[in-house]
Short mmCIF file of C-alpha atoms and ligand atoms in Angstrom, two decimals:
data_model
loop_
_atom_site.label_atom_id
_atom_site.label_comp_id
_atom_site.label_asym_id
_atom_site.label_seq_id
_atom_site.Cartn_x
_atom_site.Cartn_y
_atom_site.Cartn_z
CA MET A 1 28.34 36.13 -19.50
CA GLU A 2 27.62 39.79 -20.09
CA LYS A 3 26.03 38.91 -23.42
CA ASP A 4 23.64 36.49 -21.69
CA GLY A 5 22.59 39.22 -19.31
CA ILE A 6 21.71 41.57 -22.18
CA VAL A 7 19.78 38.84 -24.00
CA ASN A 8 17.84 38.05 -20.83
CA ALA A 9 17.06 41.70 -20.29
CA ILE A 10 15.76 42.04 -23.85
CA LEU A 11 13.68 38.88 -23.45
CA PHE A 12 12.24 40.18 -20.20
CA LEU A 13 11.29 43.51 -21.77
CA TYR A 14 9.73 41.73 -24.74
CA GLU A 15 7.63 39.45 -22.51
CA ASP A 16 6.57 42.40 -20.39
CA TRP A 17 5.51 44.27 -23.53
CA LEU A 18 3.57 41.25 -24.79
CA SER A 19 1.74 40.84 -21.48
CA ARG A 20 0.78 44.51 -21.56
CA ILE A 21 -0.71 44.13 -25.03
CA GLU A 22 -2.75 41.12 -23.91
CA TYR A 23 -3.87 43.15 -20.93
CA ARG A 24 -5.15 46.01 -23.04
CA GLU A 25 -7.01 43.70 -25.32
CA MET A 26 -8.74 41.86 -22.55
CA PHE A 27 -12.16 43.19 -21.73
CA ILE A 28 -12.38 44.01 -18.06
CA ASP A 29 -15.86 44.37 -16.69
CA GLU A 30 -14.97 44.04 -13.02
CA ALA A 31 -12.35 45.79 -10.92
CA GLN A 32 -11.46 46.05 -7.26
CA ILE A 33 -9.91 49.20 -5.88
CA TRP A 34 -9.19 50.88 -2.57
CA VAL A 35 -10.47 54.42 -2.13
CA LYS A 36 -9.81 56.87 0.63
CA ALA A 37 -11.09 60.35 1.37
CA GLY A 38 -8.59 62.96 2.53
CA ASP A 39 -7.70 63.35 6.22
CA GLY A 40 -8.42 66.65 7.90
CA GLY A 41 -5.42 68.89 8.58
CA ASN A 42 -4.23 69.23 12.18
CA GLY A 43 -5.09 72.26 14.22
CA CYS A 44 -2.14 74.51 15.09
CA VAL A 45 -0.72 75.67 18.42
CA SER A 46 0.66 79.16 18.10
CA PHE A 47 0.81 82.43 20.06
CA ARG A 48 0.74 85.89 18.70
CA ARG A 49 4.19 87.45 19.01
CA GLU A 50 4.54 91.07 18.07
CA LYS A 51 6.93 93.67 19.27
CA PHE A 52 4.49 95.86 21.22
CA VAL A 53 1.94 93.19 22.08
CA PRO A 54 3.18 91.19 25.03
CA LYS A 55 1.35 87.96 25.70
CA GLY A 56 -0.51 88.28 22.41
CA GLY A 57 -2.72 85.26 23.03
CA PRO A 58 -3.34 82.05 21.06
CA ASP A 59 -3.60 82.34 17.27
CA GLY A 60 -3.26 78.74 16.03
CA GLY A 61 -5.67 78.21 13.09
CA ASP A 62 -7.84 75.18 12.31
CA GLY A 63 -6.81 72.48 9.86
CA GLY A 64 -8.62 72.28 6.50
CA LYS A 65 -11.04 69.44 5.71
CA GLY A 66 -9.89 66.66 3.40
CA GLY A 67 -11.34 65.97 -0.06
CA ASP A 68 -14.33 63.62 -0.51
CA VAL A 69 -14.34 60.72 -2.97
CA TYR A 70 -17.10 60.66 -5.59
CA PHE A 71 -17.95 58.26 -8.41
CA GLN A 72 -19.56 59.69 -11.51
CA ALA A 73 -20.94 58.04 -14.66
CA ALA A 74 -19.21 59.67 -17.62
CA GLU A 75 -20.52 59.49 -21.15
CA ASN A 76 -17.49 58.54 -23.19
CA LEU A 77 -16.30 55.60 -21.11
CA ASP A 78 -17.33 52.04 -21.86
CA THR A 79 -14.90 49.82 -19.95
CA LEU A 80 -13.29 49.55 -16.53
CA LEU A 81 -9.83 49.30 -18.11
CA ASP A 82 -8.65 52.46 -16.35
CA PHE A 83 -8.81 50.59 -13.05
CA ALA A 84 -6.75 47.61 -14.16
CA GLY A 85 -3.43 49.22 -13.30
CA GLY A 86 -4.39 51.54 -10.44
CA HIS A 87 -5.71 50.03 -7.25
CA HIS A 88 -5.30 53.01 -4.94
CA TRP A 89 -7.40 56.12 -5.33
CA GLN A 90 -7.05 58.79 -2.74
CA ALA A 91 -8.45 62.31 -2.34
CA GLN A 92 -6.19 65.10 -1.09
CA ASN A 93 -5.61 65.68 2.63
CA GLY A 94 -6.48 69.00 4.22
CA GLN A 95 -3.59 71.32 5.11
CA PRO A 96 -2.74 71.97 8.77
CA GLY A 97 -3.68 75.29 10.29
CA SER A 98 -0.94 77.83 11.02
CA GLY A 99 -0.20 80.89 13.12
CA SER A 100 -1.98 84.24 12.76
CA ASN A 101 -5.29 82.31 12.76
CA LYS A 102 -4.68 80.91 9.31
CA HIS A 103 -6.97 78.03 8.42
CA GLY A 104 -5.41 75.19 6.46
CA ALA A 105 -6.59 74.82 2.85
CA ALA A 106 -9.20 72.11 2.19
CA GLY A 107 -8.09 69.09 0.15
CA ASP A 108 -9.46 68.69 -3.39
CA ASP A 109 -12.29 66.20 -3.90
CA LEU A 110 -11.53 63.18 -6.04
CA ILE A 111 -14.11 62.46 -8.74
CA ILE A 112 -13.61 59.01 -10.24
CA LYS A 113 -15.19 58.64 -13.67
CA VAL A 114 -16.78 55.31 -14.54
CA PRO A 115 -18.87 54.09 -17.50
CA PRO A 116 -22.65 54.38 -17.18
CA GLY A 117 -24.04 51.05 -15.97
CA THR A 118 -21.37 50.61 -13.28
CA LEU A 119 -22.45 49.07 -9.98
CA ILE A 120 -20.47 50.14 -6.93
CA TYR A 121 -20.13 47.60 -4.12
CA ASP A 122 -18.49 47.82 -0.71
CA VAL A 123 -16.40 44.64 -0.58
CA ASP A 124 -16.17 44.34 3.22
CA LEU A 125 -19.87 45.01 3.83
CA ASN A 126 -20.81 43.02 0.72
CA LEU A 127 -23.27 45.78 -0.05
CA LEU A 128 -24.39 47.49 -3.24
CA LEU A 129 -23.82 51.19 -2.62
CA LYS A 130 -25.02 52.60 -5.92
CA ASP A 131 -26.01 51.74 -9.48
CA LEU A 132 -24.70 54.54 -11.69
CA ASP A 133 -27.00 53.74 -14.57
CA LYS A 134 -27.30 57.21 -16.12
CA VAL A 135 -24.71 59.56 -17.56
CA GLY A 136 -23.88 62.35 -15.12
CA LEU A 137 -25.06 60.57 -11.95
CA LYS A 138 -22.67 61.26 -9.10
CA VAL A 139 -22.41 59.76 -5.64
CA CYS A 140 -20.17 60.45 -2.64
CA ILE A 141 -18.65 57.16 -1.50
CA CYS A 142 -16.12 58.28 1.13
CA ARG A 143 -16.53 61.28 3.39
CA SER A 144 -13.45 63.27 4.24
CA GLY A 145 -12.14 63.95 7.74
CA LYS A 146 -12.80 67.34 9.35
CA GLY A 147 -9.87 69.60 10.12
CA GLY A 148 -8.78 69.78 13.77
CA ARG A 149 -9.26 73.00 15.75
CA GLY A 150 -6.25 75.17 16.50
CA ASN A 151 -5.44 76.43 20.01
CA LYS A 152 -7.29 79.70 19.40
CA ALA A 153 -10.54 77.70 19.57
CA PHE A 154 -9.69 76.42 23.05
CA ALA A 155 -9.23 79.80 24.70
CA THR A 156 -11.64 80.40 27.59
CA ALA A 157 -11.95 83.02 30.30
CA THR A 158 -10.00 80.83 32.68
CA ASN A 159 -7.50 79.43 30.19
CA GLN A 160 -6.32 82.26 27.97
CA ALA A 161 -3.18 80.55 26.77
CA PRO A 162 -4.26 77.00 25.81
CA ARG A 163 -1.53 74.76 24.49
CA ASN A 164 -3.81 72.15 23.08
CA SER A 165 -5.15 71.67 19.57
CA GLU A 166 -7.00 68.86 17.77
CA PRO A 167 -5.59 66.49 15.19
CA GLY A 168 -7.51 66.30 11.90
CA LYS A 169 -10.04 63.47 11.58
CA LYS A 170 -9.21 60.53 9.33
CA GLY A 171 -10.97 60.34 5.96
CA GLN A 172 -13.21 57.32 5.33
CA GLU A 173 -11.74 54.44 3.35
CA ARG A 174 -13.35 51.51 1.62
CA ASN A 175 -12.53 48.53 -0.56
CA ILE A 176 -14.72 48.92 -3.60
CA ARG A 177 -15.70 46.46 -6.29
CA LEU A 178 -16.84 47.96 -9.58
CA GLU A 179 -18.96 45.86 -11.82
CA LEU A 180 -19.99 46.97 -15.29
CA LYS A 181 -23.34 45.67 -16.40
CA LEU A 182 -23.20 45.05 -20.09
CA ILE A 183 -26.13 46.40 -22.03
CA ALA A 184 -26.40 44.79 -25.45
CA ASP A 185 -26.17 47.13 -28.43
CA VAL A 186 -27.17 44.50 -30.95
CA GLY A 187 -29.60 41.58 -30.51
CA LEU A 188 -29.67 38.48 -32.73
CA VAL A 189 -33.09 37.09 -33.61
CA GLY A 190 -34.09 34.25 -35.91
CA ILE A 191 -35.54 30.78 -36.13
CA PRO A 192 -33.79 27.94 -34.29
CA ASN A 193 -30.73 26.62 -36.13
CA ALA A 194 -30.28 29.82 -38.16
CA GLY A 195 -26.74 30.11 -36.77
CA LYS A 196 -27.09 32.89 -34.17
CA SER A 197 -24.83 31.20 -31.63
CA THR A 198 -22.33 30.26 -34.32
CA LEU A 199 -22.14 33.93 -35.33
CA ILE A 200 -21.61 35.28 -31.80
CA SER A 201 -18.94 32.66 -31.09
CA ARG A 202 -17.24 33.67 -34.34
CA CYS A 203 -17.02 37.38 -33.59
CA SER A 204 -16.68 37.50 -29.78
CA ALA A 205 -15.19 35.50 -26.93
CA ALA A 206 -18.67 34.18 -25.99
CA ARG A 207 -18.89 30.40 -26.35
CA PRO A 208 -22.55 29.38 -26.33
CA LYS A 209 -23.52 25.82 -27.17
CA ILE A 210 -23.96 25.18 -30.89
CA ALA A 211 -25.83 22.17 -32.27
CA ASP A 212 -27.84 21.10 -35.27
CA TYR A 213 -31.08 20.71 -33.35
CA PRO A 214 -33.56 23.49 -32.55
CA PHE A 215 -33.57 25.40 -29.25
CA THR A 216 -29.96 24.77 -28.39
CA THR A 217 -29.77 28.19 -26.77
CA LEU A 218 -32.02 28.41 -23.71
CA GLU A 219 -30.64 31.53 -22.05
CA PRO A 220 -29.44 34.79 -23.56
CA VAL A 221 -25.66 35.06 -23.95
CA LEU A 222 -23.73 38.32 -24.25
CA GLY A 223 -20.52 38.73 -26.20
CA ILE A 224 -18.25 41.70 -26.80
CA VAL A 225 -17.36 42.21 -30.43
CA GLU A 226 -13.92 43.80 -30.62
CA LEU A 227 -12.75 45.68 -33.70
CA SER A 228 -9.50 47.52 -34.40
CA ASP A 229 -8.59 50.67 -32.42
CA PHE A 230 -10.39 49.48 -29.28
CA ARG A 231 -13.79 49.82 -30.91
CA ARG A 232 -16.28 47.42 -29.40
CA PHE A 233 -19.96 46.73 -29.05
CA VAL A 234 -22.04 44.21 -27.15
CA MET A 235 -24.00 41.52 -28.97
CA ALA A 236 -26.77 39.39 -27.44
CA ASP A 237 -27.58 35.88 -28.63
CA ILE A 238 -31.07 34.78 -27.59
CA PRO A 239 -33.08 31.57 -28.02
CA GLY A 240 -34.68 30.90 -31.40
CA LEU A 241 -38.21 32.06 -32.19
CA ILE A 242 -40.86 30.14 -34.10
CA GLU A 243 -44.25 30.96 -35.51
CA GLY A 244 -46.82 31.07 -32.73
CA ALA A 245 -44.20 31.97 -30.08
CA HIS A 246 -46.61 34.66 -28.83
CA ASN A 247 -49.02 31.82 -27.97
CA GLY A 248 -46.29 29.89 -26.22
CA ALA A 249 -45.01 27.80 -29.14
CA GLY A 250 -41.40 26.66 -28.78
CA LEU A 251 -39.79 28.59 -25.93
CA GLY A 252 -42.34 31.38 -26.21
CA PHE A 253 -41.13 34.94 -26.67
CA GLU A 254 -40.62 36.16 -23.12
CA PHE A 255 -36.85 36.27 -23.58
CA LEU A 256 -37.32 39.07 -26.14
CA ARG A 257 -37.27 41.39 -23.12
CA HIS A 258 -33.49 40.82 -23.06
CA ILE A 259 -33.16 42.72 -26.30
CA GLU A 260 -35.73 45.43 -25.60
CA ARG A 261 -32.95 47.88 -24.80
CA THR A 262 -30.71 47.03 -27.77
CA ARG A 263 -30.31 49.63 -30.45
CA ILE A 264 -30.31 47.27 -33.40
CA ILE A 265 -31.84 43.91 -34.23
CA VAL A 266 -29.94 41.52 -36.44
CA HIS A 267 -32.33 39.13 -38.10
CA ILE A 268 -30.46 35.95 -39.01
CA LEU A 269 -31.97 33.90 -41.82
CA ASP A 270 -30.95 30.38 -42.70
CA ILE A 271 -30.56 30.55 -46.47
CA MET A 272 -30.77 26.75 -46.81
CA PRO A 273 -33.16 25.51 -44.09
CA THR A 274 -32.92 21.73 -43.67
CA ASP A 275 -36.70 21.51 -43.38
CA ASP A 276 -37.02 23.02 -46.87
CA SER A 277 -38.98 25.98 -45.51
CA ASP A 278 -38.82 29.21 -47.49
CA PRO A 279 -36.42 31.78 -45.91
CA MET A 280 -38.89 34.53 -46.83
CA ASP A 281 -41.75 32.80 -44.97
CA ASN A 282 -39.44 32.35 -41.99
CA TYR A 283 -38.54 36.03 -42.15
CA ASN A 284 -42.21 37.09 -42.18
CA ALA A 285 -43.11 34.70 -39.36
CA ILE A 286 -40.41 36.14 -37.09
CA ARG A 287 -41.36 39.71 -38.00
CA ASN A 288 -44.93 38.89 -36.99
CA GLU A 289 -43.75 37.55 -33.62
CA LEU A 290 -41.72 40.72 -32.99
CA GLU A 291 -44.82 42.82 -33.78
CA GLN A 292 -46.90 40.71 -31.41
CA TYR A 293 -44.34 41.16 -28.66
CA SER A 294 -44.10 44.93 -28.84
CA ARG A 295 -44.47 47.64 -31.45
CA GLU A 296 -41.45 49.36 -29.96
CA LEU A 297 -39.27 46.32 -30.50
CA ALA A 298 -40.59 45.80 -34.02
CA LYS A 299 -39.81 49.44 -34.89
CA LYS A 300 -36.12 49.04 -34.07
CA GLN A 301 -33.59 49.28 -36.83
CA GLU A 302 -33.11 45.85 -38.40
CA VAL A 303 -30.19 44.37 -40.29
CA ILE A 304 -31.12 41.29 -42.32
CA VAL A 305 -28.41 38.67 -42.59
CA ALA A 306 -28.50 35.60 -44.84
CA ASN A 307 -26.41 32.92 -43.13
CA LYS A 308 -24.90 29.65 -44.43
CA ILE A 309 -23.92 31.03 -47.85
CA ASP A 310 -21.27 28.29 -47.99
CA LEU A 311 -24.24 26.02 -48.81
CA ASP A 312 -25.22 28.35 -51.66
CA PRO A 313 -22.01 28.55 -53.72
CA ASP A 314 -23.58 30.13 -56.81
CA GLY A 315 -25.45 32.70 -54.71
CA LYS A 316 -28.78 31.75 -56.23
CA ALA A 317 -30.68 31.38 -52.97
CA VAL A 318 -29.47 34.79 -51.72
CA ALA A 319 -30.36 36.47 -55.02
CA ASP A 320 -33.80 34.87 -54.88
CA LEU A 321 -34.45 36.06 -51.34
CA ARG A 322 -33.26 39.58 -52.18
CA LYS A 323 -35.71 39.75 -55.03
CA LYS A 324 -38.62 38.43 -53.01
CA LEU A 325 -38.02 40.55 -49.91
CA ASN A 326 -36.85 43.62 -51.80
CA LYS A 327 -34.67 44.61 -48.83
CA THR A 328 -30.93 44.92 -48.25
CA ILE A 329 -29.51 41.56 -47.23
CA TYR A 330 -26.01 40.92 -45.89
CA PRO A 331 -24.71 37.47 -46.86
CA ILE A 332 -22.41 35.66 -44.43
CA SER A 333 -21.21 32.24 -43.47
CA ALA A 334 -20.80 31.97 -39.72
CA VAL A 335 -18.87 28.75 -40.31
CA THR A 336 -16.31 29.89 -42.90
CA GLY A 337 -16.24 33.49 -41.63
CA SER A 338 -17.10 34.96 -45.00
CA GLY A 339 -18.80 38.39 -44.75
CA ILE A 340 -18.38 38.62 -40.97
CA LYS A 341 -15.80 41.38 -40.97
CA GLU A 342 -18.04 43.51 -43.20
CA LEU A 343 -21.06 42.74 -41.03
CA THR A 344 -19.38 43.67 -37.74
CA GLU A 345 -17.99 46.91 -39.24
CA LEU A 346 -21.49 47.79 -40.47
CA LEU A 347 -23.01 47.01 -37.06
CA TRP A 348 -20.40 49.14 -35.31
CA GLN A 349 -21.25 52.03 -37.64
CA LYS A 350 -24.96 51.66 -36.96
CA VAL A 351 -24.48 51.36 -33.20
CA LYS A 352 -22.36 54.51 -33.24
CA GLU A 353 -24.97 56.42 -35.26
CA ALA A 354 -27.77 55.24 -32.97
CA LYS A 355 -25.76 56.27 -29.88
CA ASN A 356 -25.07 59.70 -31.32
CA ALA A 357 -28.73 60.17 -32.20
CA THR A 358 -29.92 59.40 -28.66
CA GLU A 359 -27.29 61.59 -27.05
CA GLN A 360 -28.29 64.69 -29.02
N1 GTP B 1 -22.99 25.15 -43.28
C1 GTP B 1 -23.20 26.03 -42.30
N2 GTP B 1 -23.70 25.64 -41.12
C2 GTP B 1 -23.89 26.55 -40.17
C3 GTP B 1 -23.55 27.92 -40.36
N3 GTP B 1 -23.82 28.58 -39.21
C4 GTP B 1 -24.33 27.68 -38.35
N4 GTP B 1 -24.36 26.46 -38.92
C5 GTP B 1 -24.84 25.21 -38.30
O1 GTP B 1 -26.20 25.34 -38.00
C6 GTP B 1 -26.50 24.63 -36.79
C7 GTP B 1 -27.21 25.52 -35.81
O2 GTP B 1 -26.30 26.53 -35.38
P1 GTP B 1 -26.52 27.37 -34.04
O3 GTP B 1 -25.50 28.45 -34.05
O4 GTP B 1 -26.60 26.48 -32.87
O5 GTP B 1 -27.96 27.98 -34.34
P2 GTP B 1 -28.85 28.93 -33.41
O6 GTP B 1 -29.49 29.92 -34.31
O7 GTP B 1 -28.06 29.47 -32.29
O8 GTP B 1 -29.95 27.90 -32.89
P3 GTP B 1 -30.85 27.93 -31.56
O9 GTP B 1 -29.95 28.20 -30.41
O10 GTP B 1 -31.43 26.57 -31.50
O11 GTP B 1 -31.87 29.00 -31.76
C8 GTP B 1 -25.19 24.07 -36.28
O12 GTP B 1 -25.08 22.72 -36.69
C9 GTP B 1 -24.15 24.94 -36.97
O13 GTP B 1 -22.94 24.25 -37.19
C10 GTP B 1 -22.98 28.31 -41.62
O14 GTP B 1 -22.63 29.46 -41.89
N5 GTP B 1 -22.83 27.33 -42.54
MG1 MG B 2 -28.23 29.19 -30.34
#
């Protein structure tokens, strides 16, 4: 009997540990918390009592104000994970006043750090309070309560010994929903059927539709690529581009605005196009469309990826393309997974370098 109890306890601890691991690995981009500013301290009722001062008069001090609650966008945060376990966030209360006219100490403000790009909503009012879209931005979300006055403050000519004081005011409280807008670090471009959606579904939890006909993807899809040690970056899959997109061919190129803010473009080439087109011509056609869209976009750092190498077992097509383009090409197969680990590590490195460069 006792043995069963121990086994159950071990099993329980093991399951608890497992669920915690899953929790940490899950990407949380939304959280709901309750925040409250500090209450003001109560005013004090007290009378001065000294040996040679009879009827010394009121000397009850005021209570201190409570702390306010702020949200601030901090640079080195990129998830809302910190809020997964803690639902109550409260600033300090003010201290009550005391005798000898002593004011109570004010409560400390609470500054809650969130990743840049966090939207702050009031749940009950269903209202967006603030979009903290830049590092350092700070906003006061709950105002603290004022401290109450002590009896000294109530003394008048007619009432020199007041026995009344004020209680501190309550601090404001709110139910807050935090929502983290993902901003893609890496954008996938390429002709239809190149395998962009297959790649994002291979390296993130995003599950866009994949099919062997062009223009399967009609809307941009974001996925979070997770690497070891909690490293992660955001990848955007967008609809395929074709020659003449700037004149409206295919789906046009309007959706390129979704990757205007990405740091890096990943250009996916189909190494064995079923229409027998030349991967180099396809590459040049897409580059031309990017130029037509915006010079800024075209100037972004580009990583060229040759996909579907499982269809090129001797590597001839990749070698050919390398020679013709005279650029670095990363071979992968989004279907077998070959080369994907190397590619995502490389992209992480480049995203990190680009982030560091803009922060300096
Ligand atoms: N053999 C092989 N087939 C692949 C590979 N990657 C993708 N495919 C196939 O290519 C076809 C198109 O893949 P998608 O991922 O839908 O291509 P896409 O670039 O997202 O296409 P659009 O959304 O139309 O722009 C599908 O039939 C995939 O199974 C690969 O590495 N090897
Ligand atoms: Mg697609």
